PDB file of C-alpha atoms in Angstrom:
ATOM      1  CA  UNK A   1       4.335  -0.144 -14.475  1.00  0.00           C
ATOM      2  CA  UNK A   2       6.648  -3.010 -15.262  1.00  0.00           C
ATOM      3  CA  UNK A   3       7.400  -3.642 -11.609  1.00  0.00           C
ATOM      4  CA  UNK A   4       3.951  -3.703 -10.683  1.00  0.00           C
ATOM      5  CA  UNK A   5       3.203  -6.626 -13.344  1.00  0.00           C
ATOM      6  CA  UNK A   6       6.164  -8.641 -11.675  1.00  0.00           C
ATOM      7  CA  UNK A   7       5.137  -8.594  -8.251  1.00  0.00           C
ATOM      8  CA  UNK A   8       1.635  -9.788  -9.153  1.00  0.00           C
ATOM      9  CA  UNK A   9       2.451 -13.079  -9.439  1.00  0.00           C
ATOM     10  CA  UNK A  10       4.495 -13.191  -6.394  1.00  0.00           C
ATOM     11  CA  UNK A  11       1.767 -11.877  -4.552  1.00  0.00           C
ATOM     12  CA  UNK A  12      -0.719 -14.390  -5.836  1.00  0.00           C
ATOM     13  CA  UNK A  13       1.586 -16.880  -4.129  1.00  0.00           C
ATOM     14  CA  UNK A  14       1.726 -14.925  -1.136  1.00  0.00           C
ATOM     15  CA  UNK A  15      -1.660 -15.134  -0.587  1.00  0.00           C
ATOM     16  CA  UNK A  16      -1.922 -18.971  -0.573  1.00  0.00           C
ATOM     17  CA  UNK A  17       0.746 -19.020   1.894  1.00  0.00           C
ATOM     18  CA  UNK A  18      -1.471 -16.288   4.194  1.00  0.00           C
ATOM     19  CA  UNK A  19      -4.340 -19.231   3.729  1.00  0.00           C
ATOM     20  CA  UNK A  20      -2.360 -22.092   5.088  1.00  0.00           C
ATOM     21  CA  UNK A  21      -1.328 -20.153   7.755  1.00  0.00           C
ATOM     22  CA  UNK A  22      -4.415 -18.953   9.125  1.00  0.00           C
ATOM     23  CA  UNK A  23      -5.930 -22.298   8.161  1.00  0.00           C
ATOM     24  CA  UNK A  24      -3.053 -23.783  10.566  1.00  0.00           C
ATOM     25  CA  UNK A  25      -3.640 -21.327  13.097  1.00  0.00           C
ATOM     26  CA  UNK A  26      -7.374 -22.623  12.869  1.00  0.00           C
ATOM     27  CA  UNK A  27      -6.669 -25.894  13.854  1.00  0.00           C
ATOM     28  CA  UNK A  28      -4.184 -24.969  17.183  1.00  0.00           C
ATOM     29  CA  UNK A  29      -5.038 -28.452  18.945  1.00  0.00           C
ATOM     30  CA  UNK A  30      -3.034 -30.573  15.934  1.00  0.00           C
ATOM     31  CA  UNK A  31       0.086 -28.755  16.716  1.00  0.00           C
ATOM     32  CA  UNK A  32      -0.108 -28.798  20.507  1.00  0.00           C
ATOM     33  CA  UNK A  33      -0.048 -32.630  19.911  1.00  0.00           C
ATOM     34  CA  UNK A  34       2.787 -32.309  17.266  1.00  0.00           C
ATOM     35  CA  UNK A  35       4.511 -30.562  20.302  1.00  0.00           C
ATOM     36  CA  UNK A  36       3.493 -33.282  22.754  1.00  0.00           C
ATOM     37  CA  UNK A  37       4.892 -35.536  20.578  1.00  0.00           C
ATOM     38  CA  UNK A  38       8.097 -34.041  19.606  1.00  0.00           C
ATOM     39  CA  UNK A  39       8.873 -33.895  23.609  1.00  0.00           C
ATOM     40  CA  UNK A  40       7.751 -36.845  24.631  1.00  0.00           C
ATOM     41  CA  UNK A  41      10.476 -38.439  21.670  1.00  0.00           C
ATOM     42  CA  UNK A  42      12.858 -36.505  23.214  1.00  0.00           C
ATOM     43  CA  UNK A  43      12.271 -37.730  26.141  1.00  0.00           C
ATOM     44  CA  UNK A  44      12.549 -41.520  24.730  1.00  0.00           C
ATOM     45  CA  UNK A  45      15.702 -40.913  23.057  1.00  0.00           C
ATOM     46  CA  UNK A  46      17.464 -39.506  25.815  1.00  0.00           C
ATOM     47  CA  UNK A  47      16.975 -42.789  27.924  1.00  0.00           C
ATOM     48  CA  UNK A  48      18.289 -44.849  25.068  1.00  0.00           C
ATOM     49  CA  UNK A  49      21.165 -42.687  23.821  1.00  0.00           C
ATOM     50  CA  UNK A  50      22.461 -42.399  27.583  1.00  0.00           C
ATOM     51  CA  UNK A  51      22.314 -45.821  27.821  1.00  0.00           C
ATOM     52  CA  UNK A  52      24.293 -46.390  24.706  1.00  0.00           C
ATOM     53  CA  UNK A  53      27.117 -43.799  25.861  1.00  0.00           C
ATOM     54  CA  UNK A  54      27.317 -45.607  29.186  1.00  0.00           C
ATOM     55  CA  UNK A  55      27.097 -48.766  27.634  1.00  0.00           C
ATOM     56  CA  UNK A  56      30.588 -47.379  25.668  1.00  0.00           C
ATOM     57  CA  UNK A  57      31.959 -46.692  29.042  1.00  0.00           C
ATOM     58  CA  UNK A  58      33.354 -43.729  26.861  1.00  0.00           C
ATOM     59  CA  UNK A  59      32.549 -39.802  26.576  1.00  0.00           C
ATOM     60  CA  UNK A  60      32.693 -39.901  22.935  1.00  0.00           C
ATOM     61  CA  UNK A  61      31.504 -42.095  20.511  1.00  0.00           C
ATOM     62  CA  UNK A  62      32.321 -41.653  16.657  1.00  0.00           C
ATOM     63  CA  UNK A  63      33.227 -38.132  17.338  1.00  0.00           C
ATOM     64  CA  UNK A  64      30.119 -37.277  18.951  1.00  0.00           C
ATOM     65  CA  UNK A  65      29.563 -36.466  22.980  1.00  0.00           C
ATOM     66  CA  UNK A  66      26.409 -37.453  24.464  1.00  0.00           C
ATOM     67  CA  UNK A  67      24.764 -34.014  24.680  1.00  0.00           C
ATOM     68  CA  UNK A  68      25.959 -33.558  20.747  1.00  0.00           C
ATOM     69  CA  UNK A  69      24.306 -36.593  20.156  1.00  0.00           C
ATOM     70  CA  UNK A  70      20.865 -35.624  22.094  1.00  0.00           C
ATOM     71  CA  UNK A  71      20.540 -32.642  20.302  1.00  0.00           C
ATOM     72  CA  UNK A  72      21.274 -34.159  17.157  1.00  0.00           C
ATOM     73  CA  UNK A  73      18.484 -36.782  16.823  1.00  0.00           C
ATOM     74  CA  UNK A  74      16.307 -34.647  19.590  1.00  0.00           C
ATOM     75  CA  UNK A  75      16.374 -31.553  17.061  1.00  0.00           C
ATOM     76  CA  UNK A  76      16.116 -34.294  14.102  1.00  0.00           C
ATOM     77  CA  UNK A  77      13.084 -35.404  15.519  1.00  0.00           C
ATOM     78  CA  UNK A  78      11.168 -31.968  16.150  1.00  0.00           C
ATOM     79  CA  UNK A  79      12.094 -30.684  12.668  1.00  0.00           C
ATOM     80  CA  UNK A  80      10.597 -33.742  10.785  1.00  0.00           C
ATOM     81  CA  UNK A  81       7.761 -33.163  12.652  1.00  0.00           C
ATOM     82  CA  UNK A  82       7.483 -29.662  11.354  1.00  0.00           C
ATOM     83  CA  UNK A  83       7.797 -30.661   7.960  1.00  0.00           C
ATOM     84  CA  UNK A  84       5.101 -33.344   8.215  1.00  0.00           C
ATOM     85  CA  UNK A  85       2.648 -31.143   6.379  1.00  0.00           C
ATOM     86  CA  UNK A  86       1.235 -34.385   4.055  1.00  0.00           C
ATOM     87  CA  UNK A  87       2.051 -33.261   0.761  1.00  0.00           C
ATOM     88  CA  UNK A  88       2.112 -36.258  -1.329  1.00  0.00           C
ATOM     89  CA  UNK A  89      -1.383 -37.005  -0.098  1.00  0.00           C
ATOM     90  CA  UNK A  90      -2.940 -33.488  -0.951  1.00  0.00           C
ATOM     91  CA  UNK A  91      -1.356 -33.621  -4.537  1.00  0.00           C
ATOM     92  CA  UNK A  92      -2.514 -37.151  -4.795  1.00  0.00           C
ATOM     93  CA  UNK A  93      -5.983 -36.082  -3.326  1.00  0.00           C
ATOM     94  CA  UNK A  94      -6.050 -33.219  -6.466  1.00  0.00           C
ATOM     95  CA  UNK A  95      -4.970 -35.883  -8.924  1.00  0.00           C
ATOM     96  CA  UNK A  96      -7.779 -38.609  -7.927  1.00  0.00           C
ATOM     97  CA  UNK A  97     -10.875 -35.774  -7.533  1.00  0.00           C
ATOM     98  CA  UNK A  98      -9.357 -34.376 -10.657  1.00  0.00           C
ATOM     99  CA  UNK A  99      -9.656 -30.921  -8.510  1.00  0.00           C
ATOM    100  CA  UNK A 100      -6.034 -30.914 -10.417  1.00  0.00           C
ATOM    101  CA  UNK A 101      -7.438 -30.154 -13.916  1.00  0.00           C
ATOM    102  CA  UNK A 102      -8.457 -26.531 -12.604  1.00  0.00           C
ATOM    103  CA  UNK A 103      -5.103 -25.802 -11.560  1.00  0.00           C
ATOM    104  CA  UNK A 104      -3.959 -26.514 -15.301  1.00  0.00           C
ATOM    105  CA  UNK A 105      -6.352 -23.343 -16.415  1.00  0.00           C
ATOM    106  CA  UNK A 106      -5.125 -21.277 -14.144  1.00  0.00           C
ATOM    107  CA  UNK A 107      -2.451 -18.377 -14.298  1.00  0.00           C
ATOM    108  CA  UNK A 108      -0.537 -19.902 -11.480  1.00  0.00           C
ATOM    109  CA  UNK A 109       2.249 -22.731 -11.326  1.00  0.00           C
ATOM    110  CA  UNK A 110       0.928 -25.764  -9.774  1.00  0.00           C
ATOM    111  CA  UNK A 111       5.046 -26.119  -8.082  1.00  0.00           C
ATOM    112  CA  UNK A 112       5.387 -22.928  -6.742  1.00  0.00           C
ATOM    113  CA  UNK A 113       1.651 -22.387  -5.608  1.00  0.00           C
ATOM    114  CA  UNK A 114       2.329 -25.646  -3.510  1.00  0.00           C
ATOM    115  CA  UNK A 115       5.625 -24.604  -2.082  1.00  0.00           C
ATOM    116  CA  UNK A 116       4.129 -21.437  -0.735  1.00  0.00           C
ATOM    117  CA  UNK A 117       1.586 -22.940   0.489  1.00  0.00           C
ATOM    118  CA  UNK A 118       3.690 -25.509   2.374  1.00  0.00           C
ATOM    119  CA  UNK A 119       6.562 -23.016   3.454  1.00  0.00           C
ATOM    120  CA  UNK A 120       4.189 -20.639   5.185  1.00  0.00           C
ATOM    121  CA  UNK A 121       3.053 -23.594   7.774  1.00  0.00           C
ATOM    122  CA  UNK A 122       6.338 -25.199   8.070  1.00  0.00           C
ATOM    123  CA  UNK A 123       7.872 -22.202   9.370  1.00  0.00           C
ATOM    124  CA  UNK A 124       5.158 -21.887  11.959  1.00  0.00           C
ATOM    125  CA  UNK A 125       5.561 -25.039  12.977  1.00  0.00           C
ATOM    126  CA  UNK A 126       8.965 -25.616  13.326  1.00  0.00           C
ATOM    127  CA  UNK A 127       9.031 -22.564  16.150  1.00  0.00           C
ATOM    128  CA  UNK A 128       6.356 -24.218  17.908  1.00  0.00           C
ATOM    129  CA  UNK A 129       8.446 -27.709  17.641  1.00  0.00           C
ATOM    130  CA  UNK A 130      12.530 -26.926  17.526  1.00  0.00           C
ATOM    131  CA  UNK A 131      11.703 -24.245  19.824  1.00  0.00           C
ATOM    132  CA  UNK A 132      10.425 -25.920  23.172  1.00  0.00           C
ATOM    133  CA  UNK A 133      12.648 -29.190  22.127  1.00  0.00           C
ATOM    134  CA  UNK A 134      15.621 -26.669  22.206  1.00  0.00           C
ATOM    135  CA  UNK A 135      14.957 -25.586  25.571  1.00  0.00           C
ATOM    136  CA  UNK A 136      14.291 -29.121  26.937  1.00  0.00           C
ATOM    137  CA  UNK A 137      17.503 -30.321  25.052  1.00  0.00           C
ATOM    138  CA  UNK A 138      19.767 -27.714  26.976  1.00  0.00           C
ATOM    139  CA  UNK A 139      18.194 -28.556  30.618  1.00  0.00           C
ATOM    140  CA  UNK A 140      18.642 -31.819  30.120  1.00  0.00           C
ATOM    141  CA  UNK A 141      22.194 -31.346  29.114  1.00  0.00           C
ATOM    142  CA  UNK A 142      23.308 -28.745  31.498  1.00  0.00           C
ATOM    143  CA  UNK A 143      23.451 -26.114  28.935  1.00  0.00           C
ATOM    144  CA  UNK A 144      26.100 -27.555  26.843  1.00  0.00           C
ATOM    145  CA  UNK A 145      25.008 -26.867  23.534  1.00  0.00           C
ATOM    146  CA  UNK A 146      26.085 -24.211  21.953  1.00  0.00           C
ATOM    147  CA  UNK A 147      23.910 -21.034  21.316  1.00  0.00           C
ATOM    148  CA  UNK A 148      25.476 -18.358  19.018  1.00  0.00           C
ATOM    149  CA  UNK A 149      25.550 -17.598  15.271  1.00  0.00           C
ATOM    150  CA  UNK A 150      25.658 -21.201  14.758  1.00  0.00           C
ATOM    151  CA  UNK A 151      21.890 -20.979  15.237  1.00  0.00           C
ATOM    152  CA  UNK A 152      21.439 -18.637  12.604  1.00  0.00           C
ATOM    153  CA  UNK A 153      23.849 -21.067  10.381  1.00  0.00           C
ATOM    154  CA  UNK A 154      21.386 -23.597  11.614  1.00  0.00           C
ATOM    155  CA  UNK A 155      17.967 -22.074  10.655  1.00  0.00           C
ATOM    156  CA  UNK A 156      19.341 -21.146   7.262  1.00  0.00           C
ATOM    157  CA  UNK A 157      20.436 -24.712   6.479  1.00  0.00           C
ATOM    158  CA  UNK A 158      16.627 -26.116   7.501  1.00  0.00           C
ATOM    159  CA  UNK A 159      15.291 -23.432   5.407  1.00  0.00           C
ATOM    160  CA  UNK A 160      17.196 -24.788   2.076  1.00  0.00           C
ATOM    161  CA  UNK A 161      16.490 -28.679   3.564  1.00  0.00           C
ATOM    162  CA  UNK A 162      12.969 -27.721   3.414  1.00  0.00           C
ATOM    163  CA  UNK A 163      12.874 -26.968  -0.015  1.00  0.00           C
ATOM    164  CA  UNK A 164      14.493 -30.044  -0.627  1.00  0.00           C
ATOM    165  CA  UNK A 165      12.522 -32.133   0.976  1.00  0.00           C
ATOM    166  CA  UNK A 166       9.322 -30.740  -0.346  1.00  0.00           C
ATOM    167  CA  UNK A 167      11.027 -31.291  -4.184  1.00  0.00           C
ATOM    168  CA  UNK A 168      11.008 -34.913  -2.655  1.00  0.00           C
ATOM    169  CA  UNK A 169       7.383 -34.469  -2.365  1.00  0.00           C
ATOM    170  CA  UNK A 170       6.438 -33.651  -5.005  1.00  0.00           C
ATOM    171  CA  UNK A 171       7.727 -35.953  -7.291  1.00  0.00           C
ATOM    172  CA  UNK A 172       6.744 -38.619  -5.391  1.00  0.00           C
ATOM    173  CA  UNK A 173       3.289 -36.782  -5.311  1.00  0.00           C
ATOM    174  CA  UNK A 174       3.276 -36.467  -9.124  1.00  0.00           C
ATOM    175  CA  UNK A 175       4.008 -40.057  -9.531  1.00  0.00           C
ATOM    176  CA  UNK A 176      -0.213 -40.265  -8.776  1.00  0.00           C
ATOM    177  CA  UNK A 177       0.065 -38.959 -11.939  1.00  0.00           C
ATOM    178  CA  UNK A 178       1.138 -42.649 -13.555  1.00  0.00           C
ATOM    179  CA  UNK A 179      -0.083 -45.115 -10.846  1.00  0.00           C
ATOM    180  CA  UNK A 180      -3.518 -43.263  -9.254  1.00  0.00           C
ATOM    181  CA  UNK A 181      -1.609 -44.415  -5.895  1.00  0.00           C
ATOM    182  CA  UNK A 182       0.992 -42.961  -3.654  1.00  0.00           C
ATOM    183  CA  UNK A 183       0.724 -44.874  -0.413  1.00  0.00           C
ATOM    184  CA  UNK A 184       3.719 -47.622  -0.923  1.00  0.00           C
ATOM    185  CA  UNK A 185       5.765 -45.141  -2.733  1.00  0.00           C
ATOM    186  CA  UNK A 186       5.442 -42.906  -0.232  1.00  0.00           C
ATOM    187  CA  UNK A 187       5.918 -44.678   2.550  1.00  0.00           C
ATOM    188  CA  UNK A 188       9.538 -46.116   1.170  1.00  0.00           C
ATOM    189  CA  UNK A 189      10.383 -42.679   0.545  1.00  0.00           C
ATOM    190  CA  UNK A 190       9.930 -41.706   4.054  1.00  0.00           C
ATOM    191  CA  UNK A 191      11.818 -44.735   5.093  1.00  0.00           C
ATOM    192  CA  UNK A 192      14.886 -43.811   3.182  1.00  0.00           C
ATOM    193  CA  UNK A 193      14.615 -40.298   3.995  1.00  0.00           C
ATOM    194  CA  UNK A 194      14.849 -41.147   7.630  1.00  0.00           C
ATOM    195  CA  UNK A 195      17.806 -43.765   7.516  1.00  0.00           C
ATOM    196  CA  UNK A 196      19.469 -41.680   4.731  1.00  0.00           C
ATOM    197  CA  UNK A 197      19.034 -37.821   5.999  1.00  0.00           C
ATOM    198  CA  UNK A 198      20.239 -39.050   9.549  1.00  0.00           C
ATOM    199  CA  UNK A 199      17.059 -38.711  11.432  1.00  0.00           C
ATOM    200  CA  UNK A 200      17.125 -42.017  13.147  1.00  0.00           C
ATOM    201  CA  UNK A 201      20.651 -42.663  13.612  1.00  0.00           C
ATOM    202  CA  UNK A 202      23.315 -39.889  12.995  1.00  0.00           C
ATOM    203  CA  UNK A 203      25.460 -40.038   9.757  1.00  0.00           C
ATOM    204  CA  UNK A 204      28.694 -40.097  12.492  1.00  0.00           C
ATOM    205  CA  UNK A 205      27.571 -43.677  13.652  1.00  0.00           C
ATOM    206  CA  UNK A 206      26.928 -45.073   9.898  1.00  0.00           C
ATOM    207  CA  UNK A 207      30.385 -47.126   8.926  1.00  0.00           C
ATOM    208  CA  UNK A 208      32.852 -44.486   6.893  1.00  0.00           C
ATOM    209  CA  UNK A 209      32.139 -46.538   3.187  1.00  0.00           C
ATOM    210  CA  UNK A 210      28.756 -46.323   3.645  1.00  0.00           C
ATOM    211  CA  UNK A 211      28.611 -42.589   4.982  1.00  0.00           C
ATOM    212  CA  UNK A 212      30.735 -41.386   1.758  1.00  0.00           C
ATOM    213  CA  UNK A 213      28.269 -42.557   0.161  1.00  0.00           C
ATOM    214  CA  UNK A 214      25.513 -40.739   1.832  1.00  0.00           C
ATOM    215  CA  UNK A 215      27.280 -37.562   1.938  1.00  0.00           C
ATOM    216  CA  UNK A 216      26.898 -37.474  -1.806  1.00  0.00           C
ATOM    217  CA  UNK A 217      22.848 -37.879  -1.531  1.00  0.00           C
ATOM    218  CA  UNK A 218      20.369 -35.521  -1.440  1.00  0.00           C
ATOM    219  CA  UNK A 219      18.800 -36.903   1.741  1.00  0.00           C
ATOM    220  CA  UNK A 220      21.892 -35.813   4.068  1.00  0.00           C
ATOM    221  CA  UNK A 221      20.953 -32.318   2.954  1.00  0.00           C
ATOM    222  CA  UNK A 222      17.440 -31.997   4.792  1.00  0.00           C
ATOM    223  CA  UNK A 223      18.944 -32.686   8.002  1.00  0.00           C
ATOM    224  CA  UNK A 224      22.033 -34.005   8.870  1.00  0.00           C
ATOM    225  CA  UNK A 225      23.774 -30.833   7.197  1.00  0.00           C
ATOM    226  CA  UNK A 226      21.605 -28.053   9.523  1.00  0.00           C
ATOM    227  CA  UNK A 227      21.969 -30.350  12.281  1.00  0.00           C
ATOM    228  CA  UNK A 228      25.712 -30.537  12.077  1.00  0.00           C
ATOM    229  CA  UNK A 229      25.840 -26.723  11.631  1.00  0.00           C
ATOM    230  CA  UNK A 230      24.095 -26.133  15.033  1.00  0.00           C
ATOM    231  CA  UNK A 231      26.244 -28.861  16.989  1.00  0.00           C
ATOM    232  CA  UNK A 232      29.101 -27.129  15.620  1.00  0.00           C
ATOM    233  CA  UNK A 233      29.861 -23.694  18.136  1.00  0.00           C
ATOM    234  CA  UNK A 234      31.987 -22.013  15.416  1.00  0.00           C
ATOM    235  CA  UNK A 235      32.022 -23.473  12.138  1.00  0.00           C
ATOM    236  CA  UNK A 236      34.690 -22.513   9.670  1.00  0.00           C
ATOM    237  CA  UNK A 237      34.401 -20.687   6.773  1.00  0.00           C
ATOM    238  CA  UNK A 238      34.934 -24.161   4.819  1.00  0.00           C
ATOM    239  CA  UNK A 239      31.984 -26.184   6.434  1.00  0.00           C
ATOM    240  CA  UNK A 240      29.896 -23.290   5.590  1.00  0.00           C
ATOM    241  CA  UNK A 241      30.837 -23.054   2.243  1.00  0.00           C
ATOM    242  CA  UNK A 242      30.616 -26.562   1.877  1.00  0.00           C
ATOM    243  CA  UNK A 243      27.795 -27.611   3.348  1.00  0.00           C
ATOM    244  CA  UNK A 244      25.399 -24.698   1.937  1.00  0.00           C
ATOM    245  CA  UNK A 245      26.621 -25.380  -1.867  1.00  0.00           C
ATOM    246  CA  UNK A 246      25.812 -28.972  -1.411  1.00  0.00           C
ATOM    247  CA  UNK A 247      22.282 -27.715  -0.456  1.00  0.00           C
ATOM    248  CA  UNK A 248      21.696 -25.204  -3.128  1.00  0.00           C
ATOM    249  CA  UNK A 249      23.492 -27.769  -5.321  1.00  0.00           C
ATOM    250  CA  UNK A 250      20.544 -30.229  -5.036  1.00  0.00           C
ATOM    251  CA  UNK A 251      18.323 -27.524  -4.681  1.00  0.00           C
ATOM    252  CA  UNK A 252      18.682 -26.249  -8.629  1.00  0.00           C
ATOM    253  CA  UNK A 253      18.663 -30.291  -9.545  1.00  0.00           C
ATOM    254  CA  UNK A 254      15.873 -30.833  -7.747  1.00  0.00           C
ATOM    255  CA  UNK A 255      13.623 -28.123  -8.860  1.00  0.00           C
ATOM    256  CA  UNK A 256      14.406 -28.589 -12.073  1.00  0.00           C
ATOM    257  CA  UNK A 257      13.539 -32.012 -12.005  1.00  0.00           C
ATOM    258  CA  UNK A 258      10.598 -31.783 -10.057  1.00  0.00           C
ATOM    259  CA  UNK A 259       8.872 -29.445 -12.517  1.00  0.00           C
ATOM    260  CA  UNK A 260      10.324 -31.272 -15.167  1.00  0.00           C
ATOM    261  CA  UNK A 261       9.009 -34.257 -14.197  1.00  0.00           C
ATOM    262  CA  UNK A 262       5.129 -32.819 -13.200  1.00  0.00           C
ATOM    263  CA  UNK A 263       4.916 -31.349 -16.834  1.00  0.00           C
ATOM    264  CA  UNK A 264       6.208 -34.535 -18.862  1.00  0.00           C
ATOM    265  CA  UNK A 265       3.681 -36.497 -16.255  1.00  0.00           C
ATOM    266  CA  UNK A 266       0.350 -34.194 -16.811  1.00  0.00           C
ATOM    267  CA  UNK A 267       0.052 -35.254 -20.089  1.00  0.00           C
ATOM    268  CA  UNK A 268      -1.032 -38.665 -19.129  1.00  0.00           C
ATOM    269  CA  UNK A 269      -3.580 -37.217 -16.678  1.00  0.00           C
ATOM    270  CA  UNK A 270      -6.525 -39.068 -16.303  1.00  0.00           C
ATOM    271  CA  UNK A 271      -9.503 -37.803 -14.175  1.00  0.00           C
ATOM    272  CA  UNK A 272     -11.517 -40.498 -12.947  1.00  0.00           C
ATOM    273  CA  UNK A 273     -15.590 -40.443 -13.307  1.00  0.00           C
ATOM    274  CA  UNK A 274     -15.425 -38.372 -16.592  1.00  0.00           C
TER     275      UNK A 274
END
């Protein structure tokens, strides 16, 4: 009887996380063109990373081949695009219609209702993005990149960068809260998310001060740690170790803030028009 009252919850969650999907699923042309776009980056970086390797006149640059280096900001590229699911807006969408208040009378927690929801469509879309990119990476490259359990290592790691990033999210979401407005916020947050995490550039080509630095950020966690992980063919027991507490590290401090944060922020809601 007692196990039947836990799972209920869970399986409320569940259920929001069924709805996103199919409501994803609904809407098939927006991630064809998420696809589109993800290749035709890859296709753009490519040009401009070969010409910066023969530019070198050298095979490896910062520790990094060329095909390492494709793959890197190739993959980086298709998984931000899979966790593009707009977030920040939606909470701050709920906080300006007020639609938020209903969510407070609820038996459901406003955090982990909006994770499901988010998880469920990220997932989907990152095999319809890293996927296809894969593939195209590997021609491109002559099959050099490695394919074994470094994968798996791989997926894990973007699994625990997800719920990182979406802890990102929401605070910056919940920030509404205070201002009624998320756009500037947001849009520096994405900014430092992509020169931090090592989407744009990877963390090998940042200067070693600087990249020590990084290292001990969150932002390195959503991306450049999977990324490394599936560059790597056989990482060692230590990088593994490593680079997975660092993730759950920021994972506990993140949560914890985040929901922190959202309950010491809701009471200074305000619903606009009464």
């Amino acid at each position: 009887m007692n196990s039947t009252k836990r799972e209920l919850p869970f399986r409320r969650y569940l259920a929001f996380s069924r709805a996103s999907f199919l409501e994803t699923l609904t809407f098939r042309a927006s991630l064809l063109l998420s696809l589109g776009g993800s290749l035709i980056y890859t296709a753009v970086v490519c040009f401009l990373w070969k010409s910066i390797f023969n530019s070198a006149g050298t095979e490896i640059v910062n520790g990094m081949t060329y095909p390492m280096t494709l793959a890197y900001v190739a993959i980086a590229g298709a998984v931000t695009s899979s966790m593009t699911i707009y977030l920040v807006w939606d909470i701050g969408r709920d906080i300006q219609s007020g639609t938020i208040a209903l969510w407070f009378v609820k038996p459901l927690d406003y955090f982990t209702m909006n994770l499901f929801n988010s998880v469920s469509v990220i997932v989907f879309s990152f095999f319809i993005n890293v996927v296809p990119v894969f593939i195209l990476v590997e021609i491109l490259v002559g099959w050099q990149i490695p394919f074994g359990i470094n994968i798996l290592w791989f997926v894990l790691s973007v699994f625990l960068g997800v719920i990182i990033n979406f802890c990102l999210d929401f605070m910056v979401g919940t920030i509404c809260l205070h201002t009624q407005s998320i756009w500037g916020i947001n849009i520096m947050k994405e900014v430092v998310v992509s020169v931090l995490s090592g989407v744009t550039v990877p963390l090998a080509f940042f200067p070693d001060a600087l990249r020590q630095v990084m290292m001990f950020l969150p932002f390195q966690a959503i991306f450049n740690t999977p990324l490394t992980l599936m560059i790597t063919p056989n990482p060692s027991t230590e990088l593994l170790i490593r680079s997975f507490s660092i993730q759950i590290f920021w994972i506990i401090v993140l949560v914890i803030a985040a929901k922190s944060f959202f309950k010491v922020s809701s009471r200074v809601i305000t619903i606009n028009g009464g």
